[in-house]
Amino acid sequence: MAPRKIIIDTDPGQDDAVAILLALASPEEIEVLGITAVAGNVPLELTAKNARIVCELAGHTHIPVYAGCDRPLNRPLVTAEHVHGKTGLDGPVLPDPEMPLADGHAVDFIIDTLRAHEPGTVTLCPLGPLTNIASAFQKAPDIVDRVREIVLMGGAYFEVGNITPAAEFNIYVDPEAADIVFKSGAHIVVMPLDVTHDALVTPHRNDAFRALDSKVGHAVAEMTDFFERFDKEKYGSEGAPLHDPCVTAYLIRPELFSGRHINVEIETQSELTLGMTVADWWRVTDRAPNAMFMGDVDAQGFFDLLTERLARL
Ligand code: RIB
Ligand code: CA
């Protein structure tokens, strides 16, 4: 079967970095048409730089990286240096990128790429706030029907929030953008905290990254060593939750995940619950299903896949 053509929209972020590496290590299943950076974990200038650092780490400097929106649609930017460090990629010491940013705005790349490819052949993989995606849908409504699928990391239901008691970070940063995307009518697969909090980099799993004894293996181990501090302290968890790589792993082995096709709406009015993904998991409303909301992951199968693929880089 031909590899799935994707655009990765991202705010690296150590977990974004691992998601990008997994995609680049899997050419049989995934063809990365381009990477679009968005402001999120750290400001845009850093996410656009970090995306290029990761491409160079993987030896894939031919991948075009575009800078996108530097703030949410209608709100000031909220960042997460407390989780990802000042650079957004704290942990390993990695060289500044030599590859330049691609010319043009990320939103225009998303629009142009969807218009240039056959309808239903390009998948969007947002790993950060949905500002670029929503901006593209607003600027060019005709592209929505051309999207094969949106496979995104964001939201939470049983797991509740990680940046507020009610909201997960990616949705919280730009709830209006998320509302546009979830109401767009595009086919959406959601990897919420309900799933990603089970994808924990335990010491044994981190040792397996190190045992690859490669530049990539050591960098990933050092990224997760840094990234896990916040979650271990807050949740007492066994290690870093690899949120974003769940998106890439789904493209390679969807059977690792299970969930329900349900209605998911975004809270955009209440300050108390702003950015909450109100997932009708028990189907108690008559609101039409609009997303495949994942609830379970085969965590060991996920790490076996991730480690096997990282060994290729
Ligand atoms: O809440 C987790 C999400 O927020 C991940 O995508 C992480 O990279 C941050 O963007
Ligand atoms: Ca991210």
Tab-separated table of C-alpha atoms and ligand atoms in Angstrom:
chain	number	residue	atom	x	y	z
A	1	MET	CA	0.000	0.000	0.000
A	2	ALA	CA	1.319	3.483	-0.822
A	3	PRO	CA	2.535	5.538	2.142
A	4	ARG	CA	0.074	8.023	3.619
A	5	LYS	CA	0.897	11.653	2.668
A	6	ILE	CA	0.919	13.870	5.752
A	7	ILE	CA	1.608	17.380	6.976
A	8	ILE	CA	2.882	17.525	10.572
A	9	ASP	CA	1.752	20.711	12.361
A	10	THR	CA	3.819	21.031	15.491
A	11	ASP	CA	5.167	23.016	18.466
A	12	PRO	CA	8.361	21.090	19.397
A	13	GLY	CA	8.456	20.159	22.355
A	14	GLN	CA	10.337	16.950	23.150
A	15	ASP	CA	7.315	14.732	22.505
A	16	ASP	CA	6.675	16.463	19.171
A	17	ALA	CA	10.306	15.720	18.310
A	18	VAL	CA	9.843	12.003	18.956
A	19	ALA	CA	6.640	12.016	16.877
A	20	ILE	CA	8.507	13.619	13.963
A	21	LEU	CA	11.393	11.129	14.284
A	22	LEU	CA	8.956	8.195	14.244
A	23	ALA	CA	7.309	9.564	11.097
A	24	LEU	CA	10.633	10.108	9.331
A	25	ALA	CA	11.748	6.583	10.282
A	26	SER	CA	8.662	5.017	8.671
A	27	PRO	CA	8.725	5.689	4.893
A	28	GLU	CA	6.736	2.521	4.105
A	29	GLU	CA	3.699	3.978	5.871
A	30	ILE	CA	4.304	7.739	5.942
A	31	GLU	CA	5.397	10.377	3.412
A	32	VAL	CA	5.985	13.693	5.188
A	33	LEU	CA	5.088	16.399	2.649
A	34	GLY	CA	6.137	19.150	5.034
A	35	ILE	CA	6.270	20.336	8.617
A	36	THR	CA	4.430	23.469	9.764
A	37	ALA	CA	5.472	25.125	13.018
A	38	VAL	CA	3.001	26.822	15.332
A	39	ALA	CA	3.418	28.773	18.583
A	40	GLY	CA	2.618	26.597	21.584
A	41	ASN	CA	5.046	24.928	23.979
A	42	VAL	CA	7.455	27.785	23.224
A	43	PRO	CA	7.166	30.834	20.926
A	44	LEU	CA	7.071	30.336	17.144
A	45	GLU	CA	10.680	31.324	16.542
A	46	LEU	CA	11.758	28.394	18.739
A	47	THR	CA	9.216	25.859	17.459
A	48	ALA	CA	10.269	26.671	13.878
A	49	LYS	CA	13.933	26.256	14.892
A	50	ASN	CA	13.312	23.046	16.856
A	51	ALA	CA	11.435	21.418	13.978
A	52	ARG	CA	14.520	21.928	11.807
A	53	ILE	CA	16.832	20.648	14.568
A	54	VAL	CA	14.810	17.426	14.626
A	55	CYS	CA	14.884	17.036	10.824
A	56	GLU	CA	18.669	17.424	10.898
A	57	LEU	CA	18.965	14.978	13.816
A	58	ALA	CA	17.113	12.453	11.631
A	59	GLY	CA	19.236	13.310	8.580
A	60	HIS	CA	16.127	14.427	6.647
A	61	THR	CA	17.062	17.989	5.709
A	62	HIS	CA	14.990	17.800	2.494
A	63	ILE	CA	11.731	18.132	4.447
A	64	PRO	CA	10.363	21.704	4.074
A	65	VAL	CA	9.699	23.397	7.424
A	66	TYR	CA	7.373	26.423	7.400
A	67	ALA	CA	6.741	28.964	10.136
A	68	GLY	CA	3.058	29.517	10.880
A	69	CYS	CA	0.973	31.450	13.369
A	70	ASP	CA	2.818	33.080	16.244
A	71	ARG	CA	-0.229	33.430	18.485
A	72	PRO	CA	-3.747	32.019	18.918
A	73	LEU	CA	-6.659	33.366	16.861
A	74	ASN	CA	-8.153	35.565	19.564
A	75	ARG	CA	-6.003	35.238	22.688
A	76	PRO	CA	-2.542	35.923	23.992
A	77	LEU	CA	-0.144	32.984	23.675
A	78	VAL	CA	0.285	30.666	26.662
A	79	THR	CA	3.521	28.651	26.571
A	80	ALA	CA	4.867	25.673	28.561
A	81	GLU	CA	8.541	26.304	29.290
A	82	HIS	CA	7.886	24.841	32.756
A	83	VAL	CA	7.472	21.483	31.012
A	84	HIS	CA	9.741	21.686	27.967
A	85	GLY	CA	12.449	24.090	29.181
A	86	LYS	CA	13.441	27.505	27.819
A	87	THR	CA	14.446	26.180	24.389
A	88	GLY	CA	11.488	23.823	24.102
A	89	LEU	CA	13.926	20.971	23.452
A	90	ASP	CA	15.867	20.964	26.727
A	91	GLY	CA	17.712	17.756	27.551
A	92	PRO	CA	20.168	16.878	24.768
A	93	VAL	CA	22.707	19.355	23.431
A	94	LEU	CA	21.812	19.623	19.733
A	95	PRO	CA	23.397	21.959	17.155
A	96	ASP	CA	21.490	24.948	15.781
A	97	PRO	CA	19.929	24.098	12.423
A	98	GLU	CA	21.713	24.832	9.166
A	99	MET	CA	18.693	24.120	6.959
A	100	PRO	CA	16.714	27.313	6.294
A	101	LEU	CA	13.010	27.796	6.859
A	102	ALA	CA	10.985	27.186	3.686
A	103	ASP	CA	9.696	30.349	2.047
A	104	GLY	CA	6.093	31.297	2.689
A	105	HIS	CA	3.642	30.961	5.539
A	106	ALA	CA	2.666	27.575	6.938
A	107	VAL	CA	-1.039	28.322	6.459
A	108	ASP	CA	-0.498	28.894	2.742
A	109	PHE	CA	1.552	25.683	2.495
A	110	ILE	CA	-1.341	23.744	4.059
A	111	ILE	CA	-3.831	25.325	1.642
A	112	ASP	CA	-1.634	24.935	-1.449
A	113	THR	CA	-0.731	21.325	-0.620
A	114	LEU	CA	-4.348	20.268	-0.111
A	115	ARG	CA	-5.358	21.959	-3.366
A	116	ALA	CA	-2.439	20.389	-5.260
A	117	HIS	CA	-3.171	16.796	-4.201
A	118	GLU	CA	-6.144	14.613	-5.075
A	119	PRO	CA	-9.016	15.073	-2.577
A	120	GLY	CA	-8.825	12.572	0.281
A	121	THR	CA	-5.099	11.889	-0.058
A	122	VAL	CA	-3.488	14.258	2.480
A	123	THR	CA	-3.689	13.723	6.260
A	124	LEU	CA	-3.142	16.597	8.698
A	125	CYS	CA	-1.306	15.676	11.930
A	126	PRO	CA	-1.572	18.552	14.432
A	127	LEU	CA	0.615	18.045	17.511
A	128	GLY	CA	0.121	21.496	19.077
A	129	PRO	CA	-2.494	24.261	19.255
A	130	LEU	CA	-4.801	24.161	16.203
A	131	THR	CA	-4.169	27.762	15.132
A	132	ASN	CA	-2.542	26.974	11.757
A	133	ILE	CA	-5.203	24.417	10.834
A	134	ALA	CA	-8.122	26.652	11.773
A	135	SER	CA	-6.530	29.619	9.973
A	136	ALA	CA	-6.179	27.522	6.806
A	137	PHE	CA	-9.824	26.388	7.035
A	138	GLN	CA	-10.959	29.999	7.548
A	139	LYS	CA	-8.843	31.341	4.652
A	140	ALA	CA	-9.748	28.535	2.245
A	141	PRO	CA	-12.963	26.701	3.239
A	142	ASP	CA	-12.740	24.627	0.044
A	143	ILE	CA	-9.811	22.611	1.455
A	144	VAL	CA	-11.809	21.024	4.315
A	145	ASP	CA	-13.442	18.453	2.042
A	146	ARG	CA	-10.036	17.668	0.495
A	147	VAL	CA	-8.559	16.518	3.831
A	148	ARG	CA	-8.319	12.729	4.131
A	149	GLU	CA	-8.256	12.816	7.940
A	150	ILE	CA	-7.046	14.936	10.835
A	151	VAL	CA	-5.155	12.842	13.408
A	152	LEU	CA	-4.398	15.114	16.343
A	153	MET	CA	-3.054	15.044	19.874
A	154	GLY	CA	-5.269	17.063	22.178
A	155	GLY	CA	-8.061	17.075	24.695
A	156	ALA	CA	-8.984	14.880	27.611
A	157	TYR	CA	-12.083	13.360	29.140
A	158	PHE	CA	-11.623	10.781	31.914
A	159	GLU	CA	-8.068	12.062	32.410
A	160	VAL	CA	-9.250	15.704	32.888
A	161	GLY	CA	-6.887	18.611	32.158
A	162	ASN	CA	-3.124	19.077	32.407
A	163	ILE	CA	-2.842	22.871	32.087
A	164	THR	CA	-6.079	23.652	33.993
A	165	PRO	CA	-8.346	21.298	35.951
A	166	ALA	CA	-10.554	21.087	32.855
A	167	ALA	CA	-8.355	21.513	29.770
A	168	GLU	CA	-5.457	19.885	27.947
A	169	PHE	CA	-2.723	22.293	26.769
A	170	ASN	CA	-3.116	22.147	22.946
A	171	ILE	CA	-6.836	22.854	23.110
A	172	TYR	CA	-6.531	25.374	25.954
A	173	VAL	CA	-3.998	27.551	24.134
A	174	ASP	CA	-6.387	28.147	21.222
A	175	PRO	CA	-9.920	26.965	22.022
A	176	GLU	CA	-11.472	29.016	19.225
A	177	ALA	CA	-9.191	27.288	16.705
A	178	ALA	CA	-10.101	23.899	18.146
A	179	ASP	CA	-13.804	24.795	17.920
A	180	ILE	CA	-13.401	25.602	14.210
A	181	VAL	CA	-11.590	22.325	13.538
A	182	PHE	CA	-13.992	20.118	15.516
A	183	LYS	CA	-16.996	21.760	13.780
A	184	SER	CA	-15.392	21.661	10.308
A	185	GLY	CA	-16.861	18.316	9.257
A	186	ALA	CA	-13.412	16.852	8.566
A	187	HIS	CA	-12.774	13.250	9.688
A	188	ILE	CA	-10.994	13.615	13.044
A	189	VAL	CA	-9.089	11.091	15.168
A	190	VAL	CA	-8.261	12.376	18.643
A	191	MET	CA	-5.380	11.170	20.835
A	192	PRO	CA	-6.363	12.662	24.229
A	193	LEU	CA	-4.557	12.501	27.563
A	194	ASP	CA	-6.791	9.477	28.293
A	195	VAL	CA	-4.483	7.587	25.923
A	196	THR	CA	-1.202	9.492	26.079
A	197	HIS	CA	-0.954	9.246	29.865
A	198	ASP	CA	-0.626	5.487	29.398
A	199	ALA	CA	2.286	5.903	26.961
A	200	LEU	CA	4.849	6.422	29.721
A	201	VAL	CA	8.598	6.252	29.201
A	202	THR	CA	9.457	4.010	32.142
A	203	PRO	CA	13.160	3.641	33.062
A	204	HIS	CA	13.232	0.280	31.248
A	205	ARG	CA	11.823	1.835	28.087
A	206	ASN	CA	14.240	4.741	28.315
A	207	ASP	CA	17.114	2.268	28.681
A	208	ALA	CA	15.955	0.700	25.403
A	209	PHE	CA	16.306	4.099	23.693
A	210	ARG	CA	19.837	4.460	25.118
A	211	ALA	CA	20.727	0.919	24.129
A	212	LEU	CA	20.231	1.915	20.473
A	213	ASP	CA	23.566	3.646	21.059
A	214	SER	CA	22.923	6.096	18.228
A	215	LYS	CA	22.732	9.908	18.056
A	216	VAL	CA	18.938	9.629	17.835
A	217	GLY	CA	18.671	7.036	20.615
A	218	HIS	CA	20.710	9.093	23.040
A	219	ALA	CA	18.914	12.333	22.099
A	220	VAL	CA	15.483	10.775	22.651
A	221	ALA	CA	16.576	9.324	26.007
A	222	GLU	CA	17.913	12.720	27.095
A	223	MET	CA	14.766	14.508	25.883
A	224	THR	CA	12.503	12.198	27.865
A	225	ASP	CA	14.789	12.373	30.914
A	226	PHE	CA	14.194	16.137	30.906
A	227	PHE	CA	10.548	16.069	29.859
A	228	GLU	CA	9.451	13.573	32.537
A	229	ARG	CA	10.217	15.839	35.519
A	230	PHE	CA	6.945	17.750	35.293
A	231	ASP	CA	4.655	14.708	35.059
A	232	LYS	CA	6.566	12.658	37.650
A	233	GLU	CA	6.281	15.510	40.152
A	234	LYS	CA	2.634	16.313	39.326
A	235	TYR	CA	1.194	12.829	38.806
A	236	GLY	CA	3.821	10.638	40.446
A	237	SER	CA	3.907	8.847	37.098
A	238	GLU	CA	6.593	6.335	36.137
A	239	GLY	CA	7.997	8.508	33.362
A	240	ALA	CA	7.318	11.007	30.573
A	241	PRO	CA	3.999	10.615	28.715
A	242	LEU	CA	4.791	10.456	25.001
A	243	HIS	CA	1.736	12.425	23.893
A	244	ASP	CA	2.472	13.329	20.263
A	245	PRO	CA	4.101	10.076	19.056
A	246	CYS	CA	0.678	8.432	19.592
A	247	VAL	CA	-0.428	10.336	16.469
A	248	THR	CA	2.393	8.949	14.324
A	249	ALA	CA	2.072	5.448	15.773
A	250	TYR	CA	-1.631	5.461	14.845
A	251	LEU	CA	-0.714	6.078	11.201
A	252	ILE	CA	1.607	3.063	11.278
A	253	ARG	CA	-0.312	0.616	13.480
A	254	PRO	CA	-3.875	1.885	14.174
A	255	GLU	CA	-4.698	-1.402	15.892
A	256	LEU	CA	-2.611	-0.270	18.867
A	257	PHE	CA	-5.452	2.120	19.746
A	258	SER	CA	-9.172	1.831	20.457
A	259	GLY	CA	-11.871	4.416	21.048
A	260	ARG	CA	-15.365	5.562	20.182
A	261	HIS	CA	-16.849	7.709	17.410
A	262	ILE	CA	-18.609	10.328	19.502
A	263	ASN	CA	-19.501	13.976	19.729
A	264	VAL	CA	-16.743	16.253	21.037
A	265	GLU	CA	-17.337	19.953	21.565
A	266	ILE	CA	-14.970	22.640	22.817
A	267	GLU	CA	-15.687	25.035	25.672
A	268	THR	CA	-14.882	28.556	24.452
A	269	GLN	CA	-16.992	30.747	26.757
A	270	SER	CA	-16.424	29.779	30.389
A	271	GLU	CA	-13.136	30.970	31.920
A	272	LEU	CA	-13.472	28.153	34.472
A	273	THR	CA	-13.578	25.338	31.898
A	274	LEU	CA	-12.070	27.110	28.852
A	275	GLY	CA	-10.624	24.631	26.370
A	276	MET	CA	-12.365	21.607	27.842
A	277	THR	CA	-13.127	18.860	25.300
A	278	VAL	CA	-16.681	17.911	26.240
A	279	ALA	CA	-16.643	14.328	24.967
A	280	ASP	CA	-20.031	12.590	24.899
A	281	TRP	CA	-18.376	9.231	25.664
A	282	TRP	CA	-21.640	7.715	27.011
A	283	ARG	CA	-23.730	9.191	24.182
A	284	VAL	CA	-26.145	10.922	26.551
A	285	THR	CA	-26.889	13.749	24.104
A	286	ASP	CA	-28.275	13.782	20.596
A	287	ARG	CA	-25.272	15.751	19.361
A	288	ALA	CA	-23.909	14.188	16.164
A	289	PRO	CA	-20.637	12.238	16.449
A	290	ASN	CA	-17.756	14.253	14.924
A	291	ALA	CA	-14.580	12.528	16.149
A	292	MET	CA	-12.983	9.151	16.804
A	293	PHE	CA	-11.953	9.772	20.428
A	294	MET	CA	-9.332	7.247	21.549
A	295	GLY	CA	-9.544	5.717	25.025
A	296	ASP	CA	-6.976	2.905	25.112
A	297	VAL	CA	-3.513	2.106	23.825
A	298	ASP	CA	-1.388	-1.056	23.838
A	299	ALA	CA	1.465	0.792	25.558
A	300	GLN	CA	4.088	-1.932	25.235
A	301	GLY	CA	3.198	-2.457	21.582
A	302	PHE	CA	3.568	1.300	21.099
A	303	PHE	CA	7.051	1.341	22.650
A	304	ASP	CA	8.154	-1.768	20.777
A	305	LEU	CA	7.182	-0.043	17.512
A	306	LEU	CA	8.788	3.260	18.508
A	307	THR	CA	12.095	1.689	19.568
A	308	GLU	CA	12.272	-0.551	16.496
A	309	ARG	CA	11.694	2.430	14.166
A	310	LEU	CA	14.077	4.826	15.971
A	311	ALA	CA	16.779	2.194	15.473
A	312	ARG	CA	16.550	2.904	11.740
A	313	LEU	CA	17.714	6.537	12.062
B	1	RIB	O1	-0.835	18.383	26.472
B	1	RIB	C1	0.193	17.767	25.743
B	1	RIB	C2	0.440	18.480	24.461
B	1	RIB	O2	0.840	19.821	24.730
B	1	RIB	C3	1.594	17.868	23.645
B	1	RIB	O3	1.351	18.061	22.278
B	1	RIB	C4	2.776	18.667	24.090
B	1	RIB	O4	3.800	18.717	23.096
B	1	RIB	C5	2.165	20.036	24.242
B	1	RIB	O5	2.092	20.629	22.956
B	2	CA	CA	3.039	19.258	20.928
